[in-house]
Tab-separated table of C-alpha atoms in Angstrom:
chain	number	residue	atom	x	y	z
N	1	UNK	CA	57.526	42.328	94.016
N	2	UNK	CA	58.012	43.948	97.453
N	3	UNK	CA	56.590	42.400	100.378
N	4	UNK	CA	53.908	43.374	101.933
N	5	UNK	CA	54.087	45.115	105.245
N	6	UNK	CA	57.585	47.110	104.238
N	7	UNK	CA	57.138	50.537	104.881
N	8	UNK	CA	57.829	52.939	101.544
N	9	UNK	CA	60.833	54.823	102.428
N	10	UNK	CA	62.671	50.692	102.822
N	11	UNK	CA	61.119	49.750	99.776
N	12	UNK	CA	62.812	52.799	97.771
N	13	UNK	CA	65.670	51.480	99.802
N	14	UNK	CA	65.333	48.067	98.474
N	15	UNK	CA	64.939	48.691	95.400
N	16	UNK	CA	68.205	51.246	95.381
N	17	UNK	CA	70.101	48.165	96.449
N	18	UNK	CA	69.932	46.618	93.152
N	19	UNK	CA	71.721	49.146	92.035
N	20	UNK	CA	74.212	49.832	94.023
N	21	UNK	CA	76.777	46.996	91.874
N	22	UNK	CA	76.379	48.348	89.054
N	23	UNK	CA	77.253	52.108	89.989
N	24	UNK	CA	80.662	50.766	91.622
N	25	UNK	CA	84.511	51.835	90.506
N	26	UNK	CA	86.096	48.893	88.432
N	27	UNK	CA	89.281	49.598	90.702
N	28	UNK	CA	87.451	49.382	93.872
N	29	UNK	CA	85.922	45.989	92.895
N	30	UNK	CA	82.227	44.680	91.815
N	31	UNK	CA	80.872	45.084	95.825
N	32	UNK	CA	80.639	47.028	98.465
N	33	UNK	CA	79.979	46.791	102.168
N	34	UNK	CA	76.295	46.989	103.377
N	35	UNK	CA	75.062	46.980	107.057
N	36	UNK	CA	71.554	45.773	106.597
N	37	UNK	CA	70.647	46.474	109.812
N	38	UNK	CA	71.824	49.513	110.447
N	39	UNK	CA	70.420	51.046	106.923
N	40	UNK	CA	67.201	50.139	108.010
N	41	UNK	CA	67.275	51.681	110.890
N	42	UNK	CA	68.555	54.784	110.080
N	43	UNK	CA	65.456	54.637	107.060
N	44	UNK	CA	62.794	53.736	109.791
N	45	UNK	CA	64.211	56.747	112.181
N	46	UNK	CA	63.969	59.129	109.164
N	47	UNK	CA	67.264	60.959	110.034
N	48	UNK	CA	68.391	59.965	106.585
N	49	UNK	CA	67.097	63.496	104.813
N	50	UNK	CA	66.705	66.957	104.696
N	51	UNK	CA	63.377	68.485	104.021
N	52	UNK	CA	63.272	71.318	101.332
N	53	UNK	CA	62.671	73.932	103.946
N	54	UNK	CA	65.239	72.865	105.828
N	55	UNK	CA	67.845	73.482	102.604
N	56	UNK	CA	65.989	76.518	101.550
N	57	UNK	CA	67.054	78.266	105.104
N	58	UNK	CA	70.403	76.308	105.132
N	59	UNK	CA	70.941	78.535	101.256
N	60	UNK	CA	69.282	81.760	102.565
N	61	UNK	CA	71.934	81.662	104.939
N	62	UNK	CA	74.841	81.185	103.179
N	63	UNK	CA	75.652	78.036	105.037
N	64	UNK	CA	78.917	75.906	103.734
N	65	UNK	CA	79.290	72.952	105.686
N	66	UNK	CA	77.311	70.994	103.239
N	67	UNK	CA	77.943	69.486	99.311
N	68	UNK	CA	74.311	69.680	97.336
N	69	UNK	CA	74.725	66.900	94.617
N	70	UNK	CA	72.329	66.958	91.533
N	71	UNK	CA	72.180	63.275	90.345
N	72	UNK	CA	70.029	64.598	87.057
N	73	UNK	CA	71.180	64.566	83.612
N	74	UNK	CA	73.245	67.104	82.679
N	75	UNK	CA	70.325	68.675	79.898
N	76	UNK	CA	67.825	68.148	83.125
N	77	UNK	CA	70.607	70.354	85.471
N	78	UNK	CA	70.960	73.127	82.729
N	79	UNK	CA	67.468	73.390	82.350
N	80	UNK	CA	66.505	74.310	86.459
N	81	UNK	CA	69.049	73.518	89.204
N	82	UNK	CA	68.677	74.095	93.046
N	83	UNK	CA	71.673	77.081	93.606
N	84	UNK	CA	74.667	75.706	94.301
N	85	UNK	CA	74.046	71.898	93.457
N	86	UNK	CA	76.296	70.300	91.236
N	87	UNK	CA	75.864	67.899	88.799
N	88	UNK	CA	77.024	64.608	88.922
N	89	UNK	CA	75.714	60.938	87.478
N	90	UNK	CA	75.295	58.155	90.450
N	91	UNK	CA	77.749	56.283	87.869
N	92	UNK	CA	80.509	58.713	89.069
N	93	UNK	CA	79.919	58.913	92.253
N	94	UNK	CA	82.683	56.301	93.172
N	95	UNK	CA	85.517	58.230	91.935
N	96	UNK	CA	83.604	62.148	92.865
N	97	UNK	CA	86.113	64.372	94.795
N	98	UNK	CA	84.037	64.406	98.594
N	99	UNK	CA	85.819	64.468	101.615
N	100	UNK	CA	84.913	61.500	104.092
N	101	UNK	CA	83.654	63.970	106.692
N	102	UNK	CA	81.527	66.368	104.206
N	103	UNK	CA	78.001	66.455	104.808
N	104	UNK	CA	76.230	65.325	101.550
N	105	UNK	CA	72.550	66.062	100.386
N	106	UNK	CA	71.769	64.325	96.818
N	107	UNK	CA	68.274	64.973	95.045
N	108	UNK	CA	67.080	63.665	91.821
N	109	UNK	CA	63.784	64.757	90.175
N	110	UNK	CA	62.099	62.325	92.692
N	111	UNK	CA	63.261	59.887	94.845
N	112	UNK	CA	64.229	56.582	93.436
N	113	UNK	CA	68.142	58.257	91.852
N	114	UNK	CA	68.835	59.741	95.139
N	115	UNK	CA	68.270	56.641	97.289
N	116	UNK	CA	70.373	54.724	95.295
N	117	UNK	CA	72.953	57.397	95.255
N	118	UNK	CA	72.559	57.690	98.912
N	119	UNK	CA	72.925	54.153	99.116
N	120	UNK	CA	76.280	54.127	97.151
N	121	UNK	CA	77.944	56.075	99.125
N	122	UNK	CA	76.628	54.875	102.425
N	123	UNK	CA	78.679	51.956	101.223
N	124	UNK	CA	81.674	53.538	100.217
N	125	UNK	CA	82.023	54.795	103.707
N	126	UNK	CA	80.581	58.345	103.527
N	127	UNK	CA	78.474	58.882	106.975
N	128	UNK	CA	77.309	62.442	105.983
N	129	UNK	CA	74.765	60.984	103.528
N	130	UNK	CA	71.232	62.941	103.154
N	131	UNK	CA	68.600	62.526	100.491
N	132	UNK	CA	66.376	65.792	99.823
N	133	UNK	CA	62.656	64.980	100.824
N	134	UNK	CA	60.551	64.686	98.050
N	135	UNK	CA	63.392	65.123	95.390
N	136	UNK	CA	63.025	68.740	93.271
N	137	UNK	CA	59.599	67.945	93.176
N	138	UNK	CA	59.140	68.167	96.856
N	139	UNK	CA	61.236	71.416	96.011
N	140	UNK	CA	59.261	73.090	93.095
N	141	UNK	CA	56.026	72.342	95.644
N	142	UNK	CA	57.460	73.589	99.244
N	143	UNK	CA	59.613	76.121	98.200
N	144	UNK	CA	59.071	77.443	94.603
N	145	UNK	CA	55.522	77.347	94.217
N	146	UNK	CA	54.002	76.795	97.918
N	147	UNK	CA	50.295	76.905	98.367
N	148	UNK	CA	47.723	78.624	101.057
N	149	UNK	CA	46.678	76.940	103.656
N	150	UNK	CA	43.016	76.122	103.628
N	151	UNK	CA	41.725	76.876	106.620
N	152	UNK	CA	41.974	80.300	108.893
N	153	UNK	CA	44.685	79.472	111.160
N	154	UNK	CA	46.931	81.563	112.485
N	155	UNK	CA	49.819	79.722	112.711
N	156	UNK	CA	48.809	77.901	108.904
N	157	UNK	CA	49.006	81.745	107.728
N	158	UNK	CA	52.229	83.018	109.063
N	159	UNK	CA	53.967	80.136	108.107
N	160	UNK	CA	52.563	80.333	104.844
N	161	UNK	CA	53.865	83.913	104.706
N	162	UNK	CA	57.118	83.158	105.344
N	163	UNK	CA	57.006	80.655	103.117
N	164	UNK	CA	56.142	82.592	99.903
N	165	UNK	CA	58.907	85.137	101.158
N	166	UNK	CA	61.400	82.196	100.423
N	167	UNK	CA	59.729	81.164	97.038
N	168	UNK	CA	60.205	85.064	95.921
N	169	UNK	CA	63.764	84.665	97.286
N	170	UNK	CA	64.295	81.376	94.774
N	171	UNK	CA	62.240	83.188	91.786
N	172	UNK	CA	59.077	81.448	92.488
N	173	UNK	CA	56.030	82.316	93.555
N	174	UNK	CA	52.658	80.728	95.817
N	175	UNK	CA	50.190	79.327	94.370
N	176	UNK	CA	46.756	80.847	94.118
N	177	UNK	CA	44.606	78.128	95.613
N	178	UNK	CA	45.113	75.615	98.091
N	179	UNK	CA	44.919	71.822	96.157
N	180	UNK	CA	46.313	73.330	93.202
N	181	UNK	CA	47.924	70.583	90.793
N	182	UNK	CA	51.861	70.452	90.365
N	183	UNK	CA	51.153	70.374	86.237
N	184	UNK	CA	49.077	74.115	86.692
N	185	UNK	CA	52.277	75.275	88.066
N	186	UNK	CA	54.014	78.166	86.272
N	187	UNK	CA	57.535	77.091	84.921
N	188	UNK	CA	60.085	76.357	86.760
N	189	UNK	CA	62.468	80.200	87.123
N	190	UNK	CA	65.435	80.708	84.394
N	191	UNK	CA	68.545	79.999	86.040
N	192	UNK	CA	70.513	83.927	86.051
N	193	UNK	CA	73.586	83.638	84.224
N	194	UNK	CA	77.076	84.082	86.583
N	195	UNK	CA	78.011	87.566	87.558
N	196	UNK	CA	80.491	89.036	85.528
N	197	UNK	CA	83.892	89.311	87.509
N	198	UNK	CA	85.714	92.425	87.703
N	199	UNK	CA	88.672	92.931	84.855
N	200	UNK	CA	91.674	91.436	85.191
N	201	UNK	CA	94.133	94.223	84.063
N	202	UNK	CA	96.328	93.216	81.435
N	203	UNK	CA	100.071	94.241	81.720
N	204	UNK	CA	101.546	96.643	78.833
N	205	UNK	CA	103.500	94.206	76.527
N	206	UNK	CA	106.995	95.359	76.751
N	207	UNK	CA	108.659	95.599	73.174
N	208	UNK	CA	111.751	93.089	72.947
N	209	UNK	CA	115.158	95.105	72.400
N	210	UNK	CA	117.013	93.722	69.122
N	211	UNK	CA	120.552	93.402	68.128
N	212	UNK	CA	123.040	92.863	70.910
C-alpha cells in the first residue's frame, strides 16, 4: 500500500523500484546502485520527462541527439509505433547498445513500464534518462488525435491550430469536440511500410576461362 501523502509521479517511482532486480544482467550482478535522494528529487522537480509536444517538434525537426526506446511488446510495436522508436523489453535493457552520454526517452503504453525502465537505467549509470509524459496514450491524445479548446480564446485557438497541423503531420487527426473520450477515437494510423531503396546494380558475371 503506498503511503499517504506521496505525490503520484514517486509512487510510480516506488513502485518501479520493485522491479528494478529483477530486470538486471546476470553478469552485472542481482543489484544496482540507487541514490534515493537524488531520484526523488529529480521526480519532485519534474525534469525527468519529455512531454509529447515536446518530441513531436523534436521529430518534425529531424533532431538526432536523442534514442526513442519503445518498451512495448514487440506485436504492440508492429501494430502503431512513435517514428523512429525502437523496440526493446525493460528485460534487455542491461545489455542494449546506448552510449553513456546518449539522451534517452522510453515510453510504454502508459506509465508504469517506462518508470521502471527509466529507473533501470538511472541505475546502471545512464544520466540522459527521460520518460515520455503520459506514455503513447498521452501521445495518441496530444498529438494524434488533439481536441478543441472549449472556450473562445485566442491563444487556446492558435495553439490548437498548430496542434492539429502536427497530428496531420503524424497521420492523425483533431477531434471533433472538446471532452471527447480516448475509446471514440478513430484508430490509431497504419504504420507506411519503408521506402524502397534505389537498385543496387549487379555486376555482369564474368564466364570462367577453362582448360589451361
Amino acid at each position: 500500500m503506498i503511503p499517504k501523502g506521496i505525490g503520484p509521479r514517486l509512487a510510480l517511482v516506488a513502485l518501479a523500484l520493485g522491479a528494478v532486480a529483477l530486470f538486471s544482467e546476470p553478469h552485472r550482478g542481482p543489484f544496482v546502485r540507487l541514490d534515493a535522494r537524488e531520484l526523488g528529487m529529480i521526480v519532485d522537480s519534474e525534469v525527468d520527462h519529455v512531454t509529447p509536444a515536446e518530441l513531436a517538434a523534436w521529430i518534425v525537426e529531424g533532431r538526432s541527439d536523442f534514442r526513442l526506446l519503445d518498451l512495448r511488446s514487440p506485436e504492440e510495436y508492429a501494430s502503431y509505433h512513435i517514428p523512429g522508436a525502437e523496440n526493446v523489453q525493460s528485460s534487455q535493457l542491461g545489455g542494449y547498445p546506448l552510449l553513456p552520454g546518449e539522451k534517452i526517452v522510453v515510453y510504454s503504453q502508459g506509465g508504469i513500464h517506462a518508470a521502471q525502465g527509466w529507473m533501470l537505467l538511472r541505475a546502471l549509470g545512464f544520466q540522459g534518462v527521460y520518460t515520455l509524459f503520459g506514455g503513447l496514450d498521452g501521445w495518441t491524445d496530444e498529438v494524434l488525435y488533439p481536441a478543441p479548446p472549449a472556450g473562445d480564446d485566442p491563444k487556446a485557438k492558435a495553439q490548437f491550430e498548430k496542434a492539429a497541423a502536427m497530428a496531420s503531420f503524424f497521420g492523425g487527426q483533431p477531434r471533433a469536440e472538446a471532452g471527447m473520450e480516448s475509446a471514440a477515437q478513430p484508430a490509431l494510423p497504419k504504420l507506411a511500410p519503408p521506402a524502397a531503396g534505389p537498385a543496387v546494380p549487379v555486376a555482369p558475371r564474368v564466364k570462367k576461362r577453362e582448360g589451361c
